[in-house]
Coordinates of C-alpha atoms (C1' of nucleotides) in Angstrom, one line a residue:
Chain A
X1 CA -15.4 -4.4 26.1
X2 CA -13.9 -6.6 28.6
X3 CA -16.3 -9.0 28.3
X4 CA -15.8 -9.9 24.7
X5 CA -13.9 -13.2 25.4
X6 CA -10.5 -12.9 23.8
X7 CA -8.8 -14.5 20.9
X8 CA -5.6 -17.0 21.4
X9 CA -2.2 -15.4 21.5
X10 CA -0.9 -15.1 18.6
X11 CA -3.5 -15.6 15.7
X12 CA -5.2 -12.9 13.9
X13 CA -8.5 -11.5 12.8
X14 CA -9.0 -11.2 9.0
X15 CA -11.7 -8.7 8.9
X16 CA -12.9 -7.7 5.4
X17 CA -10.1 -6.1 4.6
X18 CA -7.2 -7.7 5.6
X19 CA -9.0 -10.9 3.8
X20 CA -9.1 -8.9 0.7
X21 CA -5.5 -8.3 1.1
X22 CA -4.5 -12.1 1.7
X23 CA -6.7 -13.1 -1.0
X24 CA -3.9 -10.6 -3.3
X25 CA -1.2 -12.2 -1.7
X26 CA -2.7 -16.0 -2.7
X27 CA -3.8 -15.1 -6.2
X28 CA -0.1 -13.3 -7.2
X29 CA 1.4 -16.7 -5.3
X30 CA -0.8 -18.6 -7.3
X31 CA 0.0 -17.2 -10.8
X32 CA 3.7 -17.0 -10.2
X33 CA 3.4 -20.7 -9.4
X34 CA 1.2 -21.8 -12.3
X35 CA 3.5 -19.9 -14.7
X36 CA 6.0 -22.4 -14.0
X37 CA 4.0 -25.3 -14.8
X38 CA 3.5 -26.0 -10.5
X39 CA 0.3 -28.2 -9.8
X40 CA -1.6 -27.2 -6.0
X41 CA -1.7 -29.6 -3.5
X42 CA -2.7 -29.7 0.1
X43 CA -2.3 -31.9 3.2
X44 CA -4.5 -32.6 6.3
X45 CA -3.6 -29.5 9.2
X46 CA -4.0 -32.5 11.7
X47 CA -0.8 -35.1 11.7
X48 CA -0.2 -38.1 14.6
X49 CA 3.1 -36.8 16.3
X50 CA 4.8 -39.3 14.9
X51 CA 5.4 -37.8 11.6
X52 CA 7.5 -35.5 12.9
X53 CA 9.6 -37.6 15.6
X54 CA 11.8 -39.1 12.6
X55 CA 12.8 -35.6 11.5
X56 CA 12.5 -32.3 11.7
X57 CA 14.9 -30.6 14.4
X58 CA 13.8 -31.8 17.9
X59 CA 13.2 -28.2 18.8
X60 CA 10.6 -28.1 16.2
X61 CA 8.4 -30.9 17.1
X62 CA 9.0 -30.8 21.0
X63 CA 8.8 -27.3 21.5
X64 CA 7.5 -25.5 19.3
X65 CA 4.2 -27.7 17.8
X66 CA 1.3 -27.5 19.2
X67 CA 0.5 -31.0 20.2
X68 CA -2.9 -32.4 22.2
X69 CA -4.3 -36.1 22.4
X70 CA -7.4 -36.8 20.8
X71 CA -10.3 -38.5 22.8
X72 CA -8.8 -42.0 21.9
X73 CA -5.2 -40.1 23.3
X74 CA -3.6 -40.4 20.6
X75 CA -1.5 -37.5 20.3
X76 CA -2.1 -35.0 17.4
X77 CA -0.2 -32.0 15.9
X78 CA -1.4 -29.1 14.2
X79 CA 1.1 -29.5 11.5
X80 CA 4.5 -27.1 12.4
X81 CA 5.2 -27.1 8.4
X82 CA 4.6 -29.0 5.4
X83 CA 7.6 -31.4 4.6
X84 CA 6.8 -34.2 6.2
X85 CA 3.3 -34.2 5.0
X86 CA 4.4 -34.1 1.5
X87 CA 7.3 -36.7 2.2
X88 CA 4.0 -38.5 2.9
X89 CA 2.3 -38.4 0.3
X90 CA 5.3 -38.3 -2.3
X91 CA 6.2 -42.0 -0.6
X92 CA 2.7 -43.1 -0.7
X93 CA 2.4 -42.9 -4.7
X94 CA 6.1 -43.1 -5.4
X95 CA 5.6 -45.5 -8.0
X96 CA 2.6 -43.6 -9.8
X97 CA 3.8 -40.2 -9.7
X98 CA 5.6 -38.8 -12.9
X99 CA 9.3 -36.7 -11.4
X100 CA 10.0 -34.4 -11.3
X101 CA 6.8 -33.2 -9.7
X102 CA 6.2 -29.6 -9.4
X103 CA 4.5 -28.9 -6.6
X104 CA 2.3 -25.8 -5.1
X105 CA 0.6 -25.2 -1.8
X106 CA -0.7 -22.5 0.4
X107 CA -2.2 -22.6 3.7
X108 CA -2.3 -22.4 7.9
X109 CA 0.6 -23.5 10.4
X110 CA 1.0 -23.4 13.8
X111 CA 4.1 -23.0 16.3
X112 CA 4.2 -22.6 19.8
X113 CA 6.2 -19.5 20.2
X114 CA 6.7 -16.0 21.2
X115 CA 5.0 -13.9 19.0
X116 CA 7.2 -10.6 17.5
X117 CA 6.8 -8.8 15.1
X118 CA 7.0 -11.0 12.0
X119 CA 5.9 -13.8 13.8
X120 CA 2.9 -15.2 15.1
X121 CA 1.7 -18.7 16.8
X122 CA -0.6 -18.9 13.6
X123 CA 0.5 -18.6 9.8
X124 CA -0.1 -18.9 6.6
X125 CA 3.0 -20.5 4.4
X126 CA 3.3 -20.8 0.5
X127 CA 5.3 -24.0 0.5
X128 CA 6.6 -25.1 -3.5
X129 CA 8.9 -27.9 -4.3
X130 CA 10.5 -29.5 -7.3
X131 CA 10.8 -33.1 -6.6
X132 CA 13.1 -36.0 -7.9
X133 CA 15.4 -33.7 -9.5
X134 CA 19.1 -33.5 -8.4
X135 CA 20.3 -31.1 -11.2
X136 CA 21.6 -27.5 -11.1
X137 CA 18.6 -26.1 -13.4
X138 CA 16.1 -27.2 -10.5
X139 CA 17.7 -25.2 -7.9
X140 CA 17.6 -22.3 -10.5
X141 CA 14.0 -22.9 -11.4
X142 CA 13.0 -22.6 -7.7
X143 CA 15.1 -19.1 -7.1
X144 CA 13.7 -18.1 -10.2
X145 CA 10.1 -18.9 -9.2
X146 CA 10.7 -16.7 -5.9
X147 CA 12.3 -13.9 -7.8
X148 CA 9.4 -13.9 -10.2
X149 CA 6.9 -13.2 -7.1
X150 CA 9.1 -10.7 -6.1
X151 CA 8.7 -9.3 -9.0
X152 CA 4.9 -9.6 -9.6
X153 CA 4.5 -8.3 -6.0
X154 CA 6.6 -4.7 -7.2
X155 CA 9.4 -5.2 -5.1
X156 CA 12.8 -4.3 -6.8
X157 CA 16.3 -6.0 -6.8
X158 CA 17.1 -2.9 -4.9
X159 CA 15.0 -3.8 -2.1
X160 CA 15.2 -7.4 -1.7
X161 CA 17.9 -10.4 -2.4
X162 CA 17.7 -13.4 -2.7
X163 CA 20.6 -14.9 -1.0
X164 CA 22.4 -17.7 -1.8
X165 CA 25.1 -20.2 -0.9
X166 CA 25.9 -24.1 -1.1
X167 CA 26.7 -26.2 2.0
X168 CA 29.2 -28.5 -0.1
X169 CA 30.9 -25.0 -0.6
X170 CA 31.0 -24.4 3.1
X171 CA 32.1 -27.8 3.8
X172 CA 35.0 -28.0 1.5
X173 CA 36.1 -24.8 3.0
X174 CA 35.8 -25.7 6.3
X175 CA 38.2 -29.0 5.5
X176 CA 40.3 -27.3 4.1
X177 CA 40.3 -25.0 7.0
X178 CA 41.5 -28.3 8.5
X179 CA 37.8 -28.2 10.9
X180 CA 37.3 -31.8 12.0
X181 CA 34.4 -33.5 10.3
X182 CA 32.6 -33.7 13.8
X183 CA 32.6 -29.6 14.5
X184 CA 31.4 -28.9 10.8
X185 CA 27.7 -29.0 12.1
X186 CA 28.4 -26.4 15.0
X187 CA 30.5 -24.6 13.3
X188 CA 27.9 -24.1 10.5
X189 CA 25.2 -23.1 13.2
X190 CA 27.6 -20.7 14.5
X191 CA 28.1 -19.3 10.7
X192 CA 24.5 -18.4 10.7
X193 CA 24.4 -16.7 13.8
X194 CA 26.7 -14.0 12.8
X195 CA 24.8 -11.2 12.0
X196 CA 23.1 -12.1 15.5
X197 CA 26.0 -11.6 17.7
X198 CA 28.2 -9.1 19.1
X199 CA 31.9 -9.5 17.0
X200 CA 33.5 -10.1 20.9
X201 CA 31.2 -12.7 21.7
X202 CA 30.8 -14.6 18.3
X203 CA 34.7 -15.0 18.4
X204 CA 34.6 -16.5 21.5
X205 CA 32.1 -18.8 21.0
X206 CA 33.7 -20.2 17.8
X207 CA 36.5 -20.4 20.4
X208 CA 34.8 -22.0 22.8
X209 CA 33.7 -24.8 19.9
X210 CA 37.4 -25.6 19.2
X211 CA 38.7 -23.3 16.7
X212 CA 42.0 -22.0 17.0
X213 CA 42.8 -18.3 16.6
X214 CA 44.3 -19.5 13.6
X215 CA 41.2 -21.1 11.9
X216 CA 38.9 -18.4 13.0
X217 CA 40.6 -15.6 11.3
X218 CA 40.5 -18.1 8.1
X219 CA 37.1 -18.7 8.6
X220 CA 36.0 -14.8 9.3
X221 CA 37.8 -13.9 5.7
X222 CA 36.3 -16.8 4.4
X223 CA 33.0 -14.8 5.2
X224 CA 33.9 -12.1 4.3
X225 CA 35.1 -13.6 0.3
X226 CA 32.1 -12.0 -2.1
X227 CA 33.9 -14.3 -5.1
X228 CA 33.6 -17.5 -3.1
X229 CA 31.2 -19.0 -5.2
X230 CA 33.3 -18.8 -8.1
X231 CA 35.4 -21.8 -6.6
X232 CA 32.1 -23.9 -6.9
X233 CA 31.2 -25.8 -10.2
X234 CA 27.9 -25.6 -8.9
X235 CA 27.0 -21.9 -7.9
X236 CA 29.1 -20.9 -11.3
X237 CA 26.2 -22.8 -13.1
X238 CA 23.7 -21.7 -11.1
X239 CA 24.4 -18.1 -11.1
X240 CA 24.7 -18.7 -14.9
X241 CA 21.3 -20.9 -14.6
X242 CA 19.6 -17.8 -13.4
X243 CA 21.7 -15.2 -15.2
X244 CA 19.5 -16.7 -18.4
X245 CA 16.4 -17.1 -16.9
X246 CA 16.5 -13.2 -16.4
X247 CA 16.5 -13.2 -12.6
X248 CA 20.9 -12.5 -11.7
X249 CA 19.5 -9.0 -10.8
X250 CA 17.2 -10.4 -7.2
X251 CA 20.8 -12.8 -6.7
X252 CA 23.4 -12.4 -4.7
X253 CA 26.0 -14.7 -3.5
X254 CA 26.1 -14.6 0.3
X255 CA 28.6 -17.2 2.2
X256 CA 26.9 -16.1 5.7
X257 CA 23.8 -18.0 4.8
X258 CA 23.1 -21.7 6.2
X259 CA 20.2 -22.4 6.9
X260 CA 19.3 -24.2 9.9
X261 CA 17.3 -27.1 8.9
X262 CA 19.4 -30.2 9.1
X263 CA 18.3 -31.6 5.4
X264 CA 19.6 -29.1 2.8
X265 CA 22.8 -31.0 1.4
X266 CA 23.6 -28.3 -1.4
X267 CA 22.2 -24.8 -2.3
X268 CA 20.4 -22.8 0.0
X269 CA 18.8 -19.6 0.1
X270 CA 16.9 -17.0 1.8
X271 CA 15.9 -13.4 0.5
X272 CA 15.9 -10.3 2.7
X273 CA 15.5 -7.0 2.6
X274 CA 18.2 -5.0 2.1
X275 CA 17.3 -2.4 4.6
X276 CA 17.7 -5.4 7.1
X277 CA 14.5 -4.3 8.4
X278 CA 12.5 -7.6 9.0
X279 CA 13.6 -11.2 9.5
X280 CA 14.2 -14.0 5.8
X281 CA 10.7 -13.5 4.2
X282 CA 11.3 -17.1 2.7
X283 CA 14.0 -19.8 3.0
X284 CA 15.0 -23.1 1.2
X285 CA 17.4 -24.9 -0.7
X286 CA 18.3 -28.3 -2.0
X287 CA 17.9 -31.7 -0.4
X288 CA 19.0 -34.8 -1.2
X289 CA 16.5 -37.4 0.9
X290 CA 12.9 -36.1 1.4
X291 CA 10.9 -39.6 1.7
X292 CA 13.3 -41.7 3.6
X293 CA 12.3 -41.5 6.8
X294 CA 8.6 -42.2 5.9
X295 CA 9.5 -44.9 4.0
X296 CA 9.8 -43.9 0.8
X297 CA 12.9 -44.5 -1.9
X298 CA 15.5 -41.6 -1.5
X299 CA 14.6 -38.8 -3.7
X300 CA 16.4 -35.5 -4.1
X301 CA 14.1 -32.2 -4.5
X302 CA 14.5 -28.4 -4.2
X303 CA 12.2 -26.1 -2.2
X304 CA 11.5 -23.2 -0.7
X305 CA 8.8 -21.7 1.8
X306 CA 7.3 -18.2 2.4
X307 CA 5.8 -16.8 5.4
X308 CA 2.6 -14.4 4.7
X309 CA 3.5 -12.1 8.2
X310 CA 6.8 -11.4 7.0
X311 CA 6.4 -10.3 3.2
X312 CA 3.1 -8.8 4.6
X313 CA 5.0 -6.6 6.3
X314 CA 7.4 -5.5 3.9
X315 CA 4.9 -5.1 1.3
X316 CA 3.4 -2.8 3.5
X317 CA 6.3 -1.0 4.2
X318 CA 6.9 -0.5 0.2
X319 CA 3.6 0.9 -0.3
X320 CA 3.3 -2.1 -2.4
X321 CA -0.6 -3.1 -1.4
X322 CA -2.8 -1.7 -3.7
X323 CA -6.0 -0.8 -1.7
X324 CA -8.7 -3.0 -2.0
X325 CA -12.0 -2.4 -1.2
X326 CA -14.0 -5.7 -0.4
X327 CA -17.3 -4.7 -1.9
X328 CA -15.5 -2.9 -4.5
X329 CA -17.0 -2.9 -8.0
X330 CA -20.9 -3.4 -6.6
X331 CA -24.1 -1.7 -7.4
X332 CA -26.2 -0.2 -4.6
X333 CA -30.1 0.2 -5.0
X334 CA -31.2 2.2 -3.1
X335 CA -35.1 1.7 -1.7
X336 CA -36.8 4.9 -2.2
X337 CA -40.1 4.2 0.3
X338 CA -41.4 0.9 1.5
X339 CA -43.8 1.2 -1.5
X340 CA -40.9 0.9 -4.0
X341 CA -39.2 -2.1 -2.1
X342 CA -40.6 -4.1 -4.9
X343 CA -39.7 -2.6 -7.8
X344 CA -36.1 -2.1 -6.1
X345 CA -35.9 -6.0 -5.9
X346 CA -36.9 -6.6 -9.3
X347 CA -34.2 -4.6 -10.9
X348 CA -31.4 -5.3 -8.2
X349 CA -32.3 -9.4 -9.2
X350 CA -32.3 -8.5 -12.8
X351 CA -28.9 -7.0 -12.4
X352 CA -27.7 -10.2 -10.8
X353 CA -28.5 -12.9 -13.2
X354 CA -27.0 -10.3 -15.9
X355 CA -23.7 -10.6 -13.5
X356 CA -23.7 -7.5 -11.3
X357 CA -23.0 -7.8 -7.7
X358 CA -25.6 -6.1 -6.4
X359 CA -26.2 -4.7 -2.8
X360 CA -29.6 -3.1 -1.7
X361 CA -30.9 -1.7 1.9
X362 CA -32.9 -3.7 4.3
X363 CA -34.1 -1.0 6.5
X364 CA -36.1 2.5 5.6
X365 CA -34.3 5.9 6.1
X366 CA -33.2 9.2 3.8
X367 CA -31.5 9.0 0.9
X368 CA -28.7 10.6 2.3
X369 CA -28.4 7.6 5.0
X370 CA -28.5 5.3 2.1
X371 CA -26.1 7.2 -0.2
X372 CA -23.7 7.5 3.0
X373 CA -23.8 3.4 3.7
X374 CA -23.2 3.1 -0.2
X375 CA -20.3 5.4 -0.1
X376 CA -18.8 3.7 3.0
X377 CA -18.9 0.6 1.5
X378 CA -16.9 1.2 -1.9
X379 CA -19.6 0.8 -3.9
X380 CA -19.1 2.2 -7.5
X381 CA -22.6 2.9 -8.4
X382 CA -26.0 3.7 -6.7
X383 CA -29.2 3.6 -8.4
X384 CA -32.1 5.8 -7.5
X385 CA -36.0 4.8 -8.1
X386 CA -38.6 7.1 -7.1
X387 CA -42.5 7.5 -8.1
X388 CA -40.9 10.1 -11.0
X389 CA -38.6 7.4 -12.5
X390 CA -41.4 4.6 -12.3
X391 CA -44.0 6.7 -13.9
X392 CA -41.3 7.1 -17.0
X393 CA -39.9 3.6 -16.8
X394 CA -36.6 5.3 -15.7
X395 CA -33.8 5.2 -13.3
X396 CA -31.5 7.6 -11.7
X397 CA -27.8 6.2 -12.1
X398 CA -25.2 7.3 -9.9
X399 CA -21.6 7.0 -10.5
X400 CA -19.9 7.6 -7.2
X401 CA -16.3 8.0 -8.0
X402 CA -17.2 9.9 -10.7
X403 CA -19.4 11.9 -8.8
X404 CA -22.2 12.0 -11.8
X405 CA -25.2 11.1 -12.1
X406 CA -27.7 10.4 -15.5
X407 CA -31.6 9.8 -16.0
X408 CA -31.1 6.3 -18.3
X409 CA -34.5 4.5 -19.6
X410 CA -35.0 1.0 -17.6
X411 CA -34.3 -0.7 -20.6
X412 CA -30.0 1.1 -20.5
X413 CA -29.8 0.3 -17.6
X414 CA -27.1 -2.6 -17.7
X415 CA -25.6 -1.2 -20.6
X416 CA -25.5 2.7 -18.4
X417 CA -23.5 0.3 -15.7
X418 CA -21.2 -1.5 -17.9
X419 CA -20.3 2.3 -19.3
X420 CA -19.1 3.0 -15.6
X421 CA -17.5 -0.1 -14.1
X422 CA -15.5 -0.3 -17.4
X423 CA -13.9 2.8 -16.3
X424 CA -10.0 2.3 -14.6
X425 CA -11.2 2.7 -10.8
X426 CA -8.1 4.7 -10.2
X427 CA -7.4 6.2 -6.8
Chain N
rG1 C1' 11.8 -21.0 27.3
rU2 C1' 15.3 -16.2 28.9
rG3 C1' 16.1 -10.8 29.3
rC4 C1' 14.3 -5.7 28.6
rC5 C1' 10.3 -2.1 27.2
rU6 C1' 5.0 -1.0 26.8
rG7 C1' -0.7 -1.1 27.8
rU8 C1' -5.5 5.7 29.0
rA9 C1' -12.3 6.6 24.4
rG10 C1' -13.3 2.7 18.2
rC11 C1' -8.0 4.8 16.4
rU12 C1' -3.5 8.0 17.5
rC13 C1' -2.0 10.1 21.9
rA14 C1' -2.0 14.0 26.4
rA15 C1' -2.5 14.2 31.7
rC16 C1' 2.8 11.4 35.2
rG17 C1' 0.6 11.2 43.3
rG18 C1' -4.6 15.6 43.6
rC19 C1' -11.7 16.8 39.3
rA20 C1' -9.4 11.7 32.9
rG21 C1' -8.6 15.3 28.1
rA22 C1' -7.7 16.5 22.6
rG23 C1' -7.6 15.3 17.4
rC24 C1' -9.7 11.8 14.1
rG25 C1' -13.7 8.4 13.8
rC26 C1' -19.0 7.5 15.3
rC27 C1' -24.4 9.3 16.1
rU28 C1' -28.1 13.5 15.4
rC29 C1' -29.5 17.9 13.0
rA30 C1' -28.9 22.1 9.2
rC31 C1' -30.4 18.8 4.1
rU32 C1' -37.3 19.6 1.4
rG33 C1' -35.5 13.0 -3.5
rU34 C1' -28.8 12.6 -3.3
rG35 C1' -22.4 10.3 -0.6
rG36 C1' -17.1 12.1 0.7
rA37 C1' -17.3 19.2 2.1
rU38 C1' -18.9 22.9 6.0
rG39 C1' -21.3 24.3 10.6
rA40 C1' -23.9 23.1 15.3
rG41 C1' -25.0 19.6 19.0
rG42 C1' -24.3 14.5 21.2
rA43 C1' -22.8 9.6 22.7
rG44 C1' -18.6 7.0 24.2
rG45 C1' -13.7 5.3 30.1
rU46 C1' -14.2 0.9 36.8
rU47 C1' -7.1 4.2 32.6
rG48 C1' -5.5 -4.3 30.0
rA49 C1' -7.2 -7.6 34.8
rG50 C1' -7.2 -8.4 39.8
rG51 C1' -4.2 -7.2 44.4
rG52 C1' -1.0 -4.0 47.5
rU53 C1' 1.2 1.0 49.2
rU54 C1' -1.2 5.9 50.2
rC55 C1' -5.6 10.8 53.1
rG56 C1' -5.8 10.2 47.7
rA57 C1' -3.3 5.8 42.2
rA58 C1' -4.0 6.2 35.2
rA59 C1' 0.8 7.3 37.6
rC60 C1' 4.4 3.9 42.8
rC61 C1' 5.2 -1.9 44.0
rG62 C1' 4.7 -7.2 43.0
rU63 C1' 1.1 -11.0 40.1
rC64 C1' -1.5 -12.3 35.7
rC65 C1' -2.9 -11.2 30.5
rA66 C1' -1.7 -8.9 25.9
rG67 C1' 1.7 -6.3 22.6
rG68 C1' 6.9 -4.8 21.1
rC69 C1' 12.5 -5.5 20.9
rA70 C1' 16.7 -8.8 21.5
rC71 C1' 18.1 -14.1 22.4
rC72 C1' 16.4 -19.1 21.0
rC73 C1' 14.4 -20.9 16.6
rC74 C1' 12.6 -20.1 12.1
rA75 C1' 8.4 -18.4 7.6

RNA sequence: GUGCCUGUAGCUCAACGGCAGAGCGCCUCACUGUGGAUGAGGAGGUUGAGGGUUCGAAACCGUCCAGGCACCCCA
């Protein structure tokens, strides 16, 4: 056991299973994605450093990206997240592409840090973004579009919230608050820390930024204000954006939320549970510049990202991951004596060209052995073919959740199986 | 990167300075041409690693590795 040589902190095994259950996850992100008209797209994992250096916070790119030189020493990142890659590749073909593009992806990151729960060195992320549009309804579409894979995925409005608030909000407030243009930024990191902090300590550090006692009591009911959002064109449309496209129930209006990423210029969201259980199972908002620092004419956009550990997690949690048993739905043919081998293969290829998946046994042991590695496996239906069967062209079919069994004619024999895989495989 | 907690059989956990155990799982058999049930046997450990203290360490002490929680940051 010691021997085995071990695996890098922080990435995971996908054995059959789990791989069954991420496949789930991609195929519900991928139809919630596609229903909205979004096209997939991908990027190289592998980016020169210098993609990053223009922006993304420093913290991300110099601490927390794994970064190596190549043999020529150039030095490479394993890509921390997607933006600058689509930046890339939005700038490269500005002049071709038709806006707003509606764009899909799913695939691995990497970050140097301390794995926790809900966090690992090595992730998968659903990234989607509406580009080159600045309007209300685009920021609506993209809550919607995570509200609808809430939805697809069985969780309830009851059990997670999308959160929402707009930094032109929070900056108007904080003027009128009479915060100097050149605290706004810590001041806004300090918002989102709230929830972190101990009251006593938060107060003092919004102290310690230059507040004074009189501004922070206006800024901690300013918090505290569930109708904020009504004093903002913008979120009133919004909320009555999403109010039509049957989503309002997964909203709520949240002035604590800020997001850390220095680009969002308007709305931005995160969704939570509401047990406050595990950390934002995705993130985003608006932005108003994604291409200019590759180059690229200014374009506005609206995105959001999604973590698998974290909605893993809660999913799990809800009981909402159906079981899924990788070799579900197969056939297993059993080998009744090396004799029969043959005759075995015959029907177990004839079953796969008429679209069966099809498992048989390599070795030689009981029945029982064989019915017991069948069972193991999932499989929905074992065959049986013995001297008896061949000398009347039949076959013993077995239907194991069922627990039946029936003597068919060779010649029923795909029509025998169709009978049972048609049946729900209820659990 | 900082602070705190944890690491015993494949899994979940006992033993807490004095012979390393249980349940589940696994293997064999009862089962002669039939899976999940039942019963009877059996295998499986240098107690995360390598040091120290001690007559004696799974236990106590420091180091490393891994996991968890909070910070940091964020998916």
């Amino acid at each position: 056991m010691e021997k085995i040589v071990r695996s890098v902190k922080g990435t995971r095994d996908f054995y059959p299973e789990e791989m069954a259950v991420r496949r789930w996850l991609i195929s519900k992100i991928q139809q919630v994605s596609a229903a909205f008209g979004y096209q997939e797209y991908d990027g190289p994992c592998l980016e020169t450093i210098d993609l990053y250096a223009a922006k993304s916070g420093e913290e991300l790119v110099k601490e927390q990206a794994f970064v190596f030189p190549d043999r020529s020493g150039e030095n490479i990142a394993l890509r921390p997240e997607l933006t600058p890659t689509l930046a890339r590749m939005i700038a490269s073909k500005q002049n071709e592409l038709t806006f707003p593009c509606r764009w899909w992806s799913f695939g691995p990151f990497w970050r140097y840090e301390r794995p926790q729960k809900g966090r690992t060195r090595e992730f998968f992320q659903w990234n989607i973004d509406l580009i080159g549009a600045d309007q209300i309804a685009a920021d609506a579409e993209l809550i919607a579009v995570a509200a609808e894979f809430l939805r697809s995925v069985g969780v309830h409005p009851d059990q997670v919230k999308i959160l929402i608030n707009d930094r032109r909000l929070m900056d108007a407030q904080l003027s009128t608050i009479g915060i100097p243009l050149d605290l706004r930024p810590a001041v806004l990191r300090q918002i989102d820390r709230i929830d972190k902090q101990p009251a006593e300590v938060w107060d003092k550090n919004a102290l310690d930024l230059g507040l004074v006692p009189e501004q922070l009591s206006q800024l901690k009911s300013l918090l505290g204000s569930a109708d904020l959002w009504q004093q903002s064109p913008e979120l009133s449309a919004l909320f009555a954006e999403l109010d039509s496209l049957g989503v309002r129930e997964y909203t709520a209006y949240e002035p604590k939320i800020i997001r850390g990423l220095d680009y969002y210029t308007g709305t931005v969201f995160e969704a939570r549970d509401t047990a406050g259980s595990f950390r934002a199972i995705l993130g985003g908002g608006h932005y108003s510049n994604l291409v200019g620092d590759v180059g690229g004419k200014p374009l506005p956009g609206v995105g959001f990202a999604m973590g698998d550990v974290v909605i893993l997690l809660l999913l799990e949690s809800l009981g909402l991951i159906p079981e899924i048993i990788p070799a579900g739905e197969a056939v297993f043919v059993s080998v009744f004596a090396e004799d029969y081998r043959s005759t075995s293969n015959r029907i177990a290829a004839r079953l796969r060209r008429a679209g069966f998946k099809v498992f048989s046994y390599p070795g030689m042991d009981k029945l029982n052995k064989q019915l017991k590695y069948a069972d193991k496996l999932g499989a929905r239906a074992v065959l049986v073919i013995g001297p008896d069967e061949i000398e009347r062209a039949e076959v013993v079919l077995k239907d194991l959740t069922a627990r039946t069994q029936q003597v068919l004619p060779e010649a029923e024999l795909e029509k025998g199986l169709a009978a049972i895989l048609a049946q729900r495989h209820t659990l």
